[in-house]
Coordinates of C-alpha atoms and ligand atoms in Angstrom, one line a residue:
Chain A
M32 CA -3.5 26.4 -20.9
K33 CA -2.1 23.7 -23.1
V34 CA -1.8 20.1 -21.9
L35 CA -0.1 17.1 -23.5
V36 CA -1.8 13.7 -22.8
T37 CA 0.1 10.5 -23.7
V38 CA -1.8 7.5 -25.1
K39 CA -0.5 4.1 -25.8
P40 CA -2.5 1.4 -27.5
V41 CA -2.1 -1.8 -25.7
A42 CA -3.4 -5.4 -26.1
D43 CA -6.8 -5.9 -24.6
P44 CA -6.1 -7.2 -21.0
N45 CA -8.4 -10.2 -21.7
T46 CA -6.1 -11.5 -24.5
P47 CA -5.0 -15.0 -23.7
P48 CA -1.4 -14.8 -22.6
A49 CA -0.1 -17.3 -25.2
A50 CA -1.6 -15.1 -28.1
W51 CA -0.2 -12.0 -26.6
I52 CA 3.3 -13.6 -26.4
A53 CA 3.0 -14.7 -30.1
A54 CA 2.0 -11.2 -31.0
Q55 CA 5.0 -9.8 -29.0
Q56 CA 7.3 -12.0 -30.9
G57 CA 5.9 -10.9 -34.3
K58 CA 4.0 -14.0 -35.1
P59 CA 0.9 -13.3 -37.0
T60 CA -2.1 -13.8 -34.8
G61 CA -5.7 -12.7 -35.2
E62 CA -6.6 -13.0 -31.6
V63 CA -5.2 -9.7 -30.3
N64 CA -7.4 -6.7 -30.1
H65 CA -6.1 -3.4 -29.1
V66 CA -7.5 -0.8 -26.8
A67 CA -6.1 2.5 -25.5
N68 CA -4.3 2.0 -22.2
Y69 CA -6.9 2.4 -19.6
F70 CA -4.7 4.6 -17.4
D71 CA -4.2 6.9 -20.3
L72 CA -8.0 7.3 -20.8
I73 CA -8.0 8.5 -17.2
A74 CA -5.4 11.1 -18.1
V75 CA -7.5 12.3 -21.1
E76 CA -10.6 12.5 -19.0
Q77 CA -8.8 14.5 -16.4
A78 CA -7.6 16.9 -19.1
I79 CA -11.2 17.3 -20.3
R80 CA -12.4 18.0 -16.8
L81 CA -9.6 20.7 -16.3
K82 CA -11.3 22.9 -18.9
D83 CA -12.9 24.4 -15.8
V84 CA -9.4 25.6 -14.6
G85 CA -8.4 26.9 -18.0
V86 CA -7.2 24.0 -20.0
D87 CA -8.2 24.9 -23.6
D88 CA -5.7 23.0 -25.8
I89 CA -5.6 19.2 -25.2
C90 CA -3.0 17.5 -27.5
I91 CA -2.8 13.7 -27.6
V92 CA 0.6 12.3 -28.1
S93 CA 1.1 8.7 -29.2
I94 CA 4.1 6.8 -30.4
T95 CA 2.4 4.1 -32.4
G96 CA 1.9 2.7 -36.0
D97 CA -1.0 3.6 -38.2
D98 CA -2.6 0.2 -37.6
K99 CA -3.5 1.5 -34.1
M100 CA -4.9 4.7 -35.2
A101 CA -8.4 3.6 -34.1
Q102 CA -7.3 3.5 -30.5
V103 CA -5.8 6.9 -30.6
R104 CA -8.9 8.2 -32.4
S105 CA -11.1 6.9 -29.5
A106 CA -9.0 9.0 -27.1
I107 CA -9.3 12.1 -29.3
A108 CA -13.0 11.6 -29.5
M109 CA -13.4 11.9 -25.8
G110 CA -12.8 15.6 -26.1
A111 CA -9.2 16.4 -27.2
N112 CA -8.4 19.1 -29.8
R113 CA -5.7 17.6 -31.7
A114 CA -2.9 14.9 -31.7
I115 CA 0.7 14.3 -32.6
L116 CA 1.6 10.8 -33.8
I117 CA 5.2 9.5 -33.9
D118 CA 5.6 6.4 -36.2
P119 CA 8.1 4.0 -34.7
E120 CA 8.7 2.7 -38.1
G121 CA 8.1 -0.9 -37.1
K122 CA 10.7 -0.9 -34.2
A123 CA 9.9 -2.0 -30.7
L124 CA 10.9 1.1 -28.8
E125 CA 11.8 0.8 -25.0
W126 CA 10.9 3.3 -22.3
H127 CA 14.0 5.5 -22.6
Q128 CA 13.3 6.0 -26.4
I129 CA 9.7 6.7 -25.7
A130 CA 10.5 9.2 -23.1
A131 CA 13.1 10.8 -25.4
A132 CA 10.4 11.1 -28.2
L133 CA 8.0 12.7 -25.8
K134 CA 10.6 15.1 -24.6
H135 CA 10.9 16.2 -28.2
V136 CA 7.3 16.9 -28.3
V137 CA 7.2 18.7 -24.9
E138 CA 10.1 21.0 -26.1
Q139 CA 8.1 21.8 -29.3
E140 CA 4.8 22.3 -27.6
Q141 CA 5.9 23.7 -24.2
P142 CA 2.7 22.7 -22.4
A143 CA 1.7 23.8 -18.9
F144 CA 2.0 20.1 -17.8
V145 CA 2.0 16.6 -19.1
L146 CA -0.7 14.1 -18.1
M147 CA 0.1 10.4 -18.5
G148 CA -1.1 7.0 -17.4
K149 CA 0.7 5.6 -14.4
Q150 CA 1.5 2.4 -16.2
A151 CA 0.9 0.7 -19.5
T152 CA -1.2 -2.5 -18.9
D153 CA 0.9 -4.6 -21.2
D154 CA 4.5 -3.9 -20.1
D155 CA 3.4 -3.1 -16.5
A156 CA 6.5 -0.9 -16.4
S157 CA 5.5 2.4 -14.9
Q158 CA 8.7 4.0 -16.2
V159 CA 8.0 6.5 -18.9
G160 CA 6.6 9.3 -16.6
S161 CA 9.5 9.4 -14.3
I162 CA 12.1 9.1 -17.1
L163 CA 10.5 12.0 -19.0
A164 CA 10.3 14.2 -15.8
G165 CA 14.0 13.5 -15.1
M166 CA 15.0 14.3 -18.7
L167 CA 13.1 17.5 -18.7
G168 CA 14.4 18.4 -15.2
W169 CA 10.7 18.9 -14.3
P170 CA 9.0 17.9 -11.0
Q171 CA 6.9 14.7 -11.1
A172 CA 4.0 13.4 -9.4
T173 CA 3.2 9.8 -10.0
F174 CA 0.0 7.7 -9.1
V175 CA -2.2 10.8 -8.7
S176 CA -5.7 10.4 -7.7
E177 CA -6.6 14.0 -6.7
M178 CA -5.6 17.4 -8.3
E179 CA -6.3 20.9 -7.2
F180 CA -4.7 23.9 -8.8
N181 CA -3.8 27.2 -7.0
A182 CA -5.5 30.5 -8.1
D183 CA -2.8 31.6 -10.5
R184 CA -2.2 28.0 -11.8
T185 CA 1.5 28.0 -11.0
R186 CA 1.3 25.0 -8.7
V187 CA -1.0 22.0 -8.3
K188 CA -1.7 20.1 -5.0
V189 CA -1.9 16.3 -5.8
G190 CA -2.9 13.3 -3.7
R191 CA -0.6 10.3 -4.7
E192 CA -1.6 6.7 -4.0
T193 CA 1.2 5.2 -2.1
D194 CA 1.9 2.0 0.0
E195 CA 1.4 4.1 3.0
G196 CA -1.8 5.9 2.2
V197 CA -2.5 9.1 0.3
E198 CA 0.5 11.4 0.1
V199 CA -0.3 15.0 -0.6
L200 CA 2.4 17.1 -2.5
D201 CA 2.4 20.6 -3.7
V202 CA 4.0 20.7 -7.1
K203 CA 5.4 23.5 -9.2
L204 CA 4.3 23.6 -12.9
P205 CA 5.3 22.6 -15.4
A206 CA 5.4 19.0 -14.2
V207 CA 4.8 15.4 -15.3
I208 CA 1.7 14.0 -13.7
T209 CA 0.8 10.3 -14.0
C210 CA -2.9 9.2 -13.3
D211 CA -4.1 6.4 -11.0
L212 CA -7.4 4.6 -11.1
R213 CA -9.2 6.7 -8.6
L214 CA -8.6 10.0 -10.3
N215 CA -11.9 9.8 -12.4
E216 CA -14.0 7.4 -14.5
P217 CA -13.2 7.9 -18.2
R218 CA -16.2 8.8 -20.4
Y219 CA -16.9 6.8 -23.6
A220 CA -16.4 8.5 -27.0
T221 CA -19.8 8.9 -28.6
L222 CA -20.2 8.0 -32.3
P223 CA -20.7 11.6 -33.4
N224 CA -17.5 12.6 -31.6
L225 CA -15.7 9.7 -33.2
I226 CA -16.7 10.9 -36.6
K227 CA -15.8 14.4 -35.7
S228 CA -12.4 13.3 -34.3
K229 CA -11.4 12.4 -37.9
K230 CA -11.2 16.1 -38.6
A231 CA -9.0 16.9 -35.6
P232 CA -5.6 18.3 -36.7
L233 CA -3.0 15.5 -36.7
E234 CA 0.7 16.2 -36.9
R235 CA 3.0 13.3 -37.8
F236 CA 6.7 12.5 -37.3
K237 CA 8.8 9.5 -37.8
F238 CA 10.9 8.3 -34.8
S239 CA 14.0 8.3 -37.0
E240 CA 13.6 12.0 -37.6
L241 CA 13.9 13.0 -34.1
G242 CA 17.6 12.4 -33.7
I243 CA 17.2 9.9 -30.8
A244 CA 19.7 7.1 -30.3
A245 CA 18.4 4.1 -32.3
D246 CA 20.0 1.5 -30.0
P247 CA 17.7 0.4 -27.3
Q248 CA 18.9 0.3 -23.7
V249 CA 16.9 -2.7 -22.9
T250 CA 15.9 -5.6 -25.2
V251 CA 13.5 -8.4 -24.9
E252 CA 15.2 -11.8 -24.9
G253 CA 12.3 -14.1 -24.6
F254 CA 9.0 -15.1 -23.1
A255 CA 7.6 -17.8 -20.8
L256 CA 4.3 -18.6 -19.3
P257 CA 4.4 -18.6 -15.5
A258 CA 4.3 -22.0 -13.8
G259 CA 0.6 -22.7 -13.0
R260 CA -0.5 -22.9 -9.4
S261 CA -0.7 -26.3 -7.7
G262 CA -3.5 -27.5 -10.1
E263 CA -6.9 -28.8 -8.9
C264 CA -9.0 -26.8 -6.4
R265 CA -10.1 -29.0 -3.5
M266 CA -13.7 -28.2 -3.1
V267 CA -15.3 -28.5 0.3
K268 CA -19.0 -28.6 1.1
D269 CA -19.4 -26.4 4.2
A270 CA -17.8 -24.3 6.8
D271 CA -17.0 -27.4 9.1
E272 CA -15.1 -29.1 6.4
L273 CA -13.3 -25.9 5.4
V274 CA -12.1 -25.4 9.0
G275 CA -11.0 -29.1 9.1
V276 CA -8.9 -28.7 5.9
L277 CA -7.3 -25.5 7.1
K278 CA -6.3 -27.2 10.3
E279 CA -5.0 -30.3 8.4
M280 CA -2.9 -27.9 6.3
K281 CA -1.8 -26.1 9.4
L282 CA -2.9 -22.9 8.2
V283 CA -5.1 -22.0 11.3
Chain B
M137 CA 29.3 -5.7 -10.8
K138 CA 29.6 -3.0 -8.2
I139 CA 26.1 -2.8 -6.7
L140 CA 24.3 -0.2 -4.7
V141 CA 21.1 -1.2 -2.8
V142 CA 18.9 1.8 -2.2
A143 CA 17.1 1.0 1.1
E144 CA 13.6 2.4 1.6
M145 CA 11.8 3.6 4.5
Q146 CA 8.1 3.5 5.5
L147 CA 6.7 5.7 8.1
G148 CA 10.1 6.0 9.9
K149 CA 10.8 2.3 9.7
L150 CA 12.9 0.1 7.3
K151 CA 10.5 -1.3 4.5
P152 CA 10.2 -5.0 4.3
S153 CA 10.9 -4.9 0.5
N154 CA 14.5 -3.9 1.3
G155 CA 15.2 -7.6 2.3
A156 CA 14.4 -8.8 -1.3
A157 CA 16.6 -5.9 -2.8
V158 CA 19.6 -7.0 -0.6
R159 CA 19.0 -10.7 -1.5
F160 CA 19.0 -10.0 -5.2
A161 CA 22.1 -7.9 -4.7
Q162 CA 23.9 -10.8 -2.9
D163 CA 22.8 -13.2 -5.7
L164 CA 23.8 -10.8 -8.5
A165 CA 27.2 -10.0 -6.8
A166 CA 27.9 -13.8 -6.5
K167 CA 27.0 -14.3 -10.1
T168 CA 29.0 -11.5 -11.5
G169 CA 31.9 -11.7 -9.0
G170 CA 31.1 -8.2 -7.6
S171 CA 30.1 -6.7 -4.3
F172 CA 27.4 -4.6 -2.8
D173 CA 26.9 -1.6 -0.7
I174 CA 23.7 -0.1 0.8
V175 CA 22.6 3.5 1.0
L176 CA 19.9 4.9 3.4
I177 CA 18.4 8.4 2.8
G178 CA 16.5 10.3 5.3
H179 CA 16.7 12.3 8.5
G180 CA 17.7 11.2 12.0
L181 CA 18.8 7.7 10.7
A182 CA 21.4 6.5 13.3
D183 CA 19.1 3.7 14.8
L184 CA 17.7 2.6 11.5
A185 CA 21.1 2.3 9.9
A186 CA 22.1 -0.5 12.4
G187 CA 19.2 -2.6 11.3
L188 CA 20.5 -2.5 7.8
N189 CA 24.1 -3.3 8.5
K190 CA 23.9 -7.0 9.0
Y191 CA 24.0 -8.4 5.4
G192 CA 27.7 -8.3 4.6
A193 CA 27.6 -5.1 2.6
G194 CA 30.9 -3.6 1.9
A195 CA 29.7 -0.2 3.1
L196 CA 26.7 1.3 4.4
H197 CA 26.2 4.9 3.1
V198 CA 24.1 7.3 5.1
I199 CA 22.6 10.5 3.6
D200 CA 21.2 12.3 6.4
A201 CA 19.8 15.8 6.3
P202 CA 16.7 17.8 7.4
R203 CA 15.8 18.1 3.7
F204 CA 15.4 14.4 3.4
E205 CA 12.9 14.1 6.2
N206 CA 10.1 13.2 3.7
Y207 CA 10.7 11.3 0.5
L208 CA 10.7 13.6 -2.6
P209 CA 11.5 12.4 -6.0
G210 CA 13.8 15.2 -7.2
S211 CA 16.1 15.5 -4.3
F212 CA 16.3 11.6 -3.5
C213 CA 17.1 11.1 -7.1
A214 CA 19.8 13.6 -7.2
A215 CA 21.3 12.1 -3.9
V216 CA 21.4 8.5 -5.4
V217 CA 22.8 9.7 -8.7
G218 CA 25.5 11.7 -6.9
L219 CA 26.5 8.7 -4.9
V220 CA 26.5 6.3 -7.9
Q221 CA 28.7 8.8 -9.8
A222 CA 31.1 9.3 -6.9
E223 CA 31.5 5.6 -6.2
G224 CA 31.3 4.3 -9.7
Y225 CA 28.4 1.8 -9.1
T226 CA 27.4 -0.3 -12.1
A227 CA 24.0 -1.6 -10.6
V228 CA 21.4 0.2 -8.6
I229 CA 18.8 -2.0 -6.9
G230 CA 15.7 -1.5 -4.9
G231 CA 12.7 -3.4 -3.6
E232 CA 9.6 -2.9 -5.7
A233 CA 7.2 -0.6 -3.9
T234 CA 5.4 2.7 -4.7
T235 CA 8.4 4.8 -3.8
S236 CA 10.8 2.8 -6.0
R237 CA 8.4 2.8 -8.8
D238 CA 8.4 6.6 -8.6
I239 CA 12.1 7.2 -8.3
F240 CA 14.0 4.4 -10.0
P241 CA 13.1 5.3 -13.6
R242 CA 14.1 8.9 -12.8
I243 CA 17.4 7.6 -11.6
A244 CA 17.9 5.4 -14.6
G245 CA 17.1 8.3 -16.8
A246 CA 19.5 10.6 -15.1
L247 CA 22.3 7.9 -15.3
G248 CA 21.5 7.1 -18.9
A249 CA 21.0 3.5 -17.6
G250 CA 18.6 0.9 -18.8
M251 CA 16.1 -0.2 -16.2
C252 CA 14.0 -3.4 -15.5
K253 CA 11.0 -3.1 -13.1
G254 CA 10.0 -5.8 -10.7
V255 CA 12.5 -8.5 -11.6
S256 CA 12.1 -11.9 -10.2
A257 CA 15.1 -13.8 -11.4
I258 CA 18.6 -13.5 -12.9
V259 CA 19.0 -15.4 -16.2
D260 CA 22.4 -16.3 -17.8
A261 CA 22.6 -14.7 -21.2
G262 CA 25.6 -15.3 -23.4
G263 CA 28.3 -14.5 -20.9
G264 CA 26.2 -11.8 -19.2
V265 CA 23.1 -11.6 -17.2
A266 CA 19.5 -10.9 -18.2
Y267 CA 16.5 -10.4 -15.9
Q268 CA 13.1 -12.0 -15.7
R269 CA 10.0 -10.2 -14.8
A270 CA 6.2 -10.6 -14.8
V271 CA 4.4 -8.5 -17.5
F272 CA 0.8 -8.3 -18.8
S273 CA -0.9 -8.6 -15.3
G274 CA 1.5 -11.4 -14.4
M275 CA 0.1 -13.7 -17.2
A276 CA 3.6 -13.7 -19.0
L277 CA 7.3 -13.7 -17.8
R278 CA 9.6 -11.8 -20.0
T279 CA 13.4 -11.9 -20.0
E280 CA 14.9 -8.4 -20.5
R281 CA 18.5 -7.6 -21.2
I282 CA 20.1 -4.3 -20.3
H283 CA 22.8 -2.9 -22.6
T284 CA 24.0 0.2 -20.8
P285 CA 27.1 0.0 -18.5
I286 CA 24.9 0.7 -15.4
H287 CA 21.8 -1.6 -14.7
V288 CA 18.9 -0.1 -12.7
L289 CA 16.5 -2.8 -11.1
T290 CA 13.7 -3.1 -8.8
V291 CA 13.0 -6.5 -7.3
D292 CA 9.7 -8.3 -6.8
P293 CA 9.7 -9.1 -3.1
T294 CA 7.1 -11.8 -3.6
A295 CA 9.5 -13.7 -5.8
V296 CA 12.8 -13.3 -4.0
G297 CA 13.8 -14.9 -0.6
E298 CA 15.3 -13.5 2.5
P299 CA 19.0 -12.1 2.4
A300 CA 21.8 -13.9 4.1
E301 CA 23.3 -12.3 7.1
G302 CA 26.9 -11.2 7.2
P303 CA 29.4 -8.9 8.8
A304 CA 28.7 -5.1 9.1
G305 CA 30.2 -2.8 6.7
A306 CA 31.9 0.5 7.1
V307 CA 29.3 3.3 7.9
K308 CA 30.0 6.2 5.7
A309 CA 28.2 9.6 5.7
F310 CA 27.6 11.0 2.1
A311 CA 27.1 14.7 1.6
A312 CA 24.5 14.6 -1.2
P313 CA 24.5 17.2 -4.0
G314 CA 21.7 19.7 -4.3
G315 CA 20.1 22.0 -1.8
D316 CA 16.7 23.1 -0.7
D317 CA 14.1 23.1 -3.6
D318 CA 10.6 24.2 -3.5
S319 CA 9.4 22.6 -6.8
V320 CA 7.7 19.7 -4.8
K321 CA 6.7 20.3 -1.2
F322 CA 5.4 17.6 1.1
V323 CA 2.0 18.6 2.6
E324 CA 0.6 15.8 4.4
R325 CA -0.1 11.9 4.5
R326 CA -3.6 10.5 5.0
R327 CA -3.6 7.0 6.3
A328 CA -6.0 4.7 8.0
E329 CA -4.5 3.0 11.1
S330 CA -5.8 -0.5 11.4
G331 CA -3.5 -2.1 14.1
R332 CA -3.4 -5.3 11.9
P333 CA -0.2 -6.8 10.4
D334 CA 1.3 -4.9 7.3
L335 CA -0.6 -6.3 4.3
A336 CA 2.7 -6.3 2.2
V337 CA 4.3 -8.9 4.4
A338 CA 1.5 -10.5 6.4
E339 CA 1.6 -14.3 6.7
R340 CA -2.3 -14.5 6.5
V341 CA -4.4 -12.2 4.5
V342 CA -8.3 -12.0 4.3
G343 CA -9.2 -10.5 1.0
A344 CA -12.6 -8.8 0.7
G345 CA -14.4 -8.5 -2.6
R346 CA -17.5 -6.8 -3.8
G347 CA -19.5 -9.8 -2.7
I348 CA -19.5 -8.4 0.9
K349 CA -22.1 -6.0 -0.4
S350 CA -21.4 -3.1 1.9
A351 CA -18.8 -1.4 4.0
D352 CA -20.8 -2.6 7.1
Y353 CA -19.7 -6.2 6.7
L354 CA -16.0 -5.2 7.0
E355 CA -16.5 -5.3 10.7
T356 CA -17.3 -9.0 10.5
I357 CA -14.4 -9.4 8.1
G358 CA -12.1 -7.7 10.6
T359 CA -13.3 -10.1 13.3
L360 CA -12.3 -13.0 11.1
A361 CA -9.0 -11.3 10.3
D362 CA -8.2 -10.7 14.0
K363 CA -9.0 -14.3 14.7
L364 CA -6.5 -15.4 12.1
G365 CA -4.0 -12.7 13.1
A366 CA -4.4 -11.6 9.5
A367 CA -4.2 -8.4 7.4
I368 CA -7.1 -7.3 5.3
G369 CA -6.7 -6.9 1.5
S370 CA -9.3 -6.1 -1.1
T371 CA -10.1 -5.7 -4.8
R372 CA -10.4 -2.6 -6.8
A373 CA -14.2 -2.9 -6.7
V374 CA -14.2 -2.5 -2.9
V375 CA -11.7 0.4 -3.1
D376 CA -13.6 2.1 -5.8
A377 CA -16.8 1.8 -3.8
G378 CA -15.0 3.7 -1.0
W379 CA -15.3 0.8 1.5
L380 CA -11.6 0.7 2.0
P381 CA -8.7 3.1 1.2
N382 CA -6.4 2.5 -1.8
E383 CA -3.5 1.0 0.1
F384 CA -5.7 -2.1 0.7
Q385 CA -6.0 -2.9 -3.0
V386 CA -4.2 -6.1 -4.1
G387 CA -3.4 -6.7 -7.8
Q388 CA -1.8 -5.5 -11.0
T389 CA -2.1 -1.9 -9.9
G390 CA -2.1 -2.4 -6.1
K391 CA 0.1 -4.5 -4.0
A392 CA 1.6 -7.9 -4.9
I393 CA 1.5 -10.1 -1.8
A394 CA 2.7 -13.6 -1.0
P395 CA 1.1 -14.7 2.3
K396 CA 1.0 -18.3 3.4
L397 CA -2.8 -18.1 3.4
Y398 CA -5.0 -15.9 1.2
L399 CA -8.6 -16.2 2.0
A400 CA -10.6 -14.8 -0.9
I401 CA -14.1 -13.8 0.2
G402 CA -16.6 -12.7 -2.4
I403 CA -13.8 -12.1 -5.0
S404 CA -14.4 -13.0 -8.6
G405 CA -10.7 -13.5 -9.4
A406 CA -10.3 -11.0 -12.3
V407 CA -6.8 -11.2 -13.9
Q408 CA -5.9 -7.8 -12.5
H409 CA -6.6 -9.1 -8.9
S410 CA -5.0 -12.4 -9.5
A411 CA -1.8 -10.7 -10.6
G412 CA -1.3 -9.7 -7.0
I413 CA -1.8 -13.0 -5.3
R414 CA 0.1 -15.3 -7.5
G415 CA 2.8 -15.6 -4.9
A416 CA 0.4 -16.9 -2.1
K417 CA 1.1 -20.3 -0.8
T418 CA -2.5 -21.4 -0.3
I419 CA -5.5 -19.5 -1.7
V420 CA -8.8 -20.4 -0.3
A421 CA -11.9 -19.1 -2.0
I422 CA -15.4 -18.5 -0.8
N423 CA -17.8 -17.6 -3.6
K424 CA -21.4 -18.5 -4.5
D425 CA -20.7 -18.7 -8.1
P426 CA -19.1 -22.1 -9.1
E427 CA -17.9 -20.5 -12.3
A428 CA -16.0 -17.7 -10.6
P429 CA -12.4 -17.5 -12.0
I430 CA -11.0 -17.4 -8.5
F431 CA -11.6 -21.2 -8.4
K432 CA -9.0 -21.7 -11.3
I433 CA -6.2 -20.5 -9.1
A434 CA -7.5 -21.4 -5.5
D435 CA -6.2 -24.4 -3.8
V436 CA -9.3 -24.9 -1.6
G437 CA -12.7 -23.6 -2.5
I438 CA -16.3 -23.6 -1.2
V439 CA -19.3 -22.6 -3.3
A440 CA -21.5 -21.0 -0.7
D441 CA -23.0 -17.8 0.5
L442 CA -20.3 -15.9 2.3
F443 CA -22.7 -14.3 4.7
D444 CA -23.4 -17.9 5.9
V445 CA -19.8 -19.2 5.9
V446 CA -17.9 -16.3 7.4
P447 CA -19.7 -16.2 10.7
K448 CA -19.3 -20.0 11.0
L449 CA -15.5 -19.6 10.5
I450 CA -15.3 -17.0 13.1
E451 CA -17.1 -19.3 15.5
K452 CA -15.0 -22.4 14.7
I453 CA -11.4 -21.1 14.2
Ligands
LIG546 C1 -6.6 -1.1 -15.7 C2 -7.1 -1.9 -14.6 C3 -6.5 -2.2 -13.4 C4 -7.0 -3.0 -12.4 N1 -6.3 -3.3 -11.4 C5 -6.9 -4.0 -10.4 C6 -6.1 -4.4 -9.2 O1 -5.0 -4.0 -9.0 N2 -6.7 -5.2 -8.3 C7 -8.1 -5.6 -8.4 O2 -8.6 -6.2 -7.4 N3 -8.7 -5.2 -9.4 C8 -8.2 -4.5 -10.4 N4 -9.0 -4.1 -11.5 C9 -10.4 -4.5 -11.5 C10 -10.7 -5.9 -11.9 O3 -10.7 -6.0 -13.3 C11 -12.1 -6.4 -11.3 O4 -13.0 -5.5 -11.7 C12 -12.0 -6.5 -9.8 O5 -10.9 -7.1 -9.3 C13 -13.3 -7.1 -9.3 O6 -13.5 -7.1 -7.9 P1 -14.4 -8.1 -7.1 O7 -13.9 -9.5 -7.3 O8 -14.3 -7.6 -5.7 O9 -15.8 -7.8 -7.7 P2 -16.7 -8.8 -8.6 O10 -16.0 -9.0 -9.9 O11 -18.0 -8.0 -8.7 O12 -16.9 -10.1 -7.9 C14 -17.7 -10.4 -6.8 C15 -17.7 -11.7 -6.5 O13 -18.5 -11.9 -5.3 C16 -19.3 -13.0 -5.4 N5 -20.4 -13.0 -4.5 C17 -21.4 -12.0 -4.5 N6 -22.2 -12.3 -3.4 C18 -21.8 -13.4 -2.8 C19 -22.2 -14.0 -1.6 N7 -23.2 -13.6 -0.9 N8 -21.4 -15.1 -1.1 C20 -20.3 -15.4 -1.9 N9 -19.9 -14.9 -2.9 C21 -20.6 -13.7 -3.5 C22 -19.7 -13.1 -6.9 O14 -20.1 -14.4 -7.3 C23 -18.5 -12.5 -7.6 O15 -17.6 -13.6 -8.1 C24 -8.3 -3.5 -12.6 C25 -9.2 -3.0 -13.7 C26 -8.5 -2.3 -14.7 C27 -9.3 -2.0 -15.9
LIG547 N1 4.2 4.3 -27.1 C1 3.7 5.2 -26.3 N2 3.0 6.3 -26.8 C2 2.5 7.3 -26.0 N3 2.7 7.2 -24.6 C3 3.3 6.1 -24.1 C4 3.8 5.1 -25.0 N4 4.4 4.1 -24.1 C5 4.2 4.6 -22.9 N5 3.6 5.8 -23.0 C6 3.0 6.5 -21.7 O1 3.8 6.2 -20.6 C7 2.9 5.6 -19.5 C8 3.6 4.6 -18.7 O2 4.1 3.6 -19.5 P1 5.0 2.4 -19.1 O3 6.2 3.1 -18.4 O4 5.4 1.6 -20.3 O5 4.3 1.5 -18.1 C9 1.7 5.1 -20.3 O6 0.6 5.2 -19.5 C10 1.6 6.1 -21.4 O7 0.9 7.3 -21.0

């Protein structure tokens, strides 16, 4: 079984917000380190674990510039077979364009299913998986934390994390599946595997070659820092004083 | 704009996040000189529909059929898209929740429309409107502009107020396109019943972190929550440990909440957790580490052993 796994390099979640904003606005800043989106690493890990049920070709797909190659490499080194890279040619692509580019790869590769992260931790959008599924006319299962295939691998039973508990769906393949935190704990890429990953086959496209509308549907107009909270934290010394303060604030 | 609010249900009831979606639709309609309608999709909806029809919507569309008994992304998406195309809506709005997160991008994709997720405000932008939303674990706000004729939006319920009441609209049944489809089948829902208030909308929430050391202590946390009439929330660490199920997780990848009181007990205050409590009115932190980041966002704090403080709170409140 062939599986496509999407990987987005994102800013390290510990980046100070002002530095992140500056980088988003194209200002040179040395402060922003990138990592592979954590939810995507869960997707890679899942693909590797599915070797038991017949997954033998794991292809990483990333739409990113060469400067983020190290982050993609770290995902390949976890145990993927190969990768497809799409160069955005310096453009900030929005979700619909990313999904359209992924659709192009899916049509070329015809995988048994696509595994993705449930959201990118920079944009916090959680959009690309559902858009892609809709574009392909495929079933979707988002926020998945359990997967169990049927005997002939034509369907997968998934547990989805929802506001109302775990929802179990029985989904026909091919499908788009997005991964939630509890699905697994991603392994680290070992140094030997990192070195080996440099030999993994790599196919490259340019976004402009794919025939996707160049005009974004959504553009970023600006950034702001959220208003801080009230300010100083009022420190109390013991439970008695705490109860007193809560009563004074009419909270209990 | 001609706006459609997609109302959501939760375990057979209207979901509280619908209120924020309606309020945002009212504001957007006022700003753009438009109007809004509401759609409810499910099965056996007659009683619920009445509860939605009090906000001055022009129409309340009801899509009611046995195949909509349980939410499924493919068929619900086709139903909404069919209605949007039949009526010529130019905006589709829902409250941000796990269902809307699942279906709205699919709707946007099918309509060829741009989408903004979890918007908190409308921003004037050169004759048109743009939308502000929290990104990067809520540490930054970003203004996004949609360039397609149709705008698809989910609304952050912790950032938007209650809807204004208004006259009832005409109730219309809509026969949604599509038929039975076995590509996705609902199997079951596993859910822990607590009998406490709904975490998403509770006025008081007791948040339990890894500092509580074991699942056993949740009984004491529960006693405190019940004294306060509070819901219980938690961090990822607690959920990962298996002490509480996932629907209790608050934060970037869990629920965003805006209670009047959030009592953070043994919670360090990682950015991913803080992202979910930014809207809380008062945050009270109990942590034995004076350097814990939670004190940077808390309004009231106590540096102490929670195993000492919590029983005293139970006794004194
Ligand atoms: C992609 C991603 C997404 C994430 N999303 C979320 C999310 O949505 N929500 C979320 O919560 N986390 C999320 N996390 C995890 C987050 O980064 C933190 O690891 C988590 O919030 C920590 O939980 P905690 O505060 O319970 O545990 P810890 O960080 O271990 O903190 C425990 C605290 O308890 C205190 N303590 C210990 N013993 C006592 C005592 N006896 N008395 C008083 N205080 C005590 C300690 O001083 C410490 O501050 C995410 C992480 C990643 C990578
Ligand atoms: N540039 C990209 N390259 C590859 N995958 C991506 C890219 N952007 C988003 N994705 C995938 O889409 C998921 C959801 O992203 P988002 O909708 O932006 O939150 C991510 O977890 C990735 O798996």
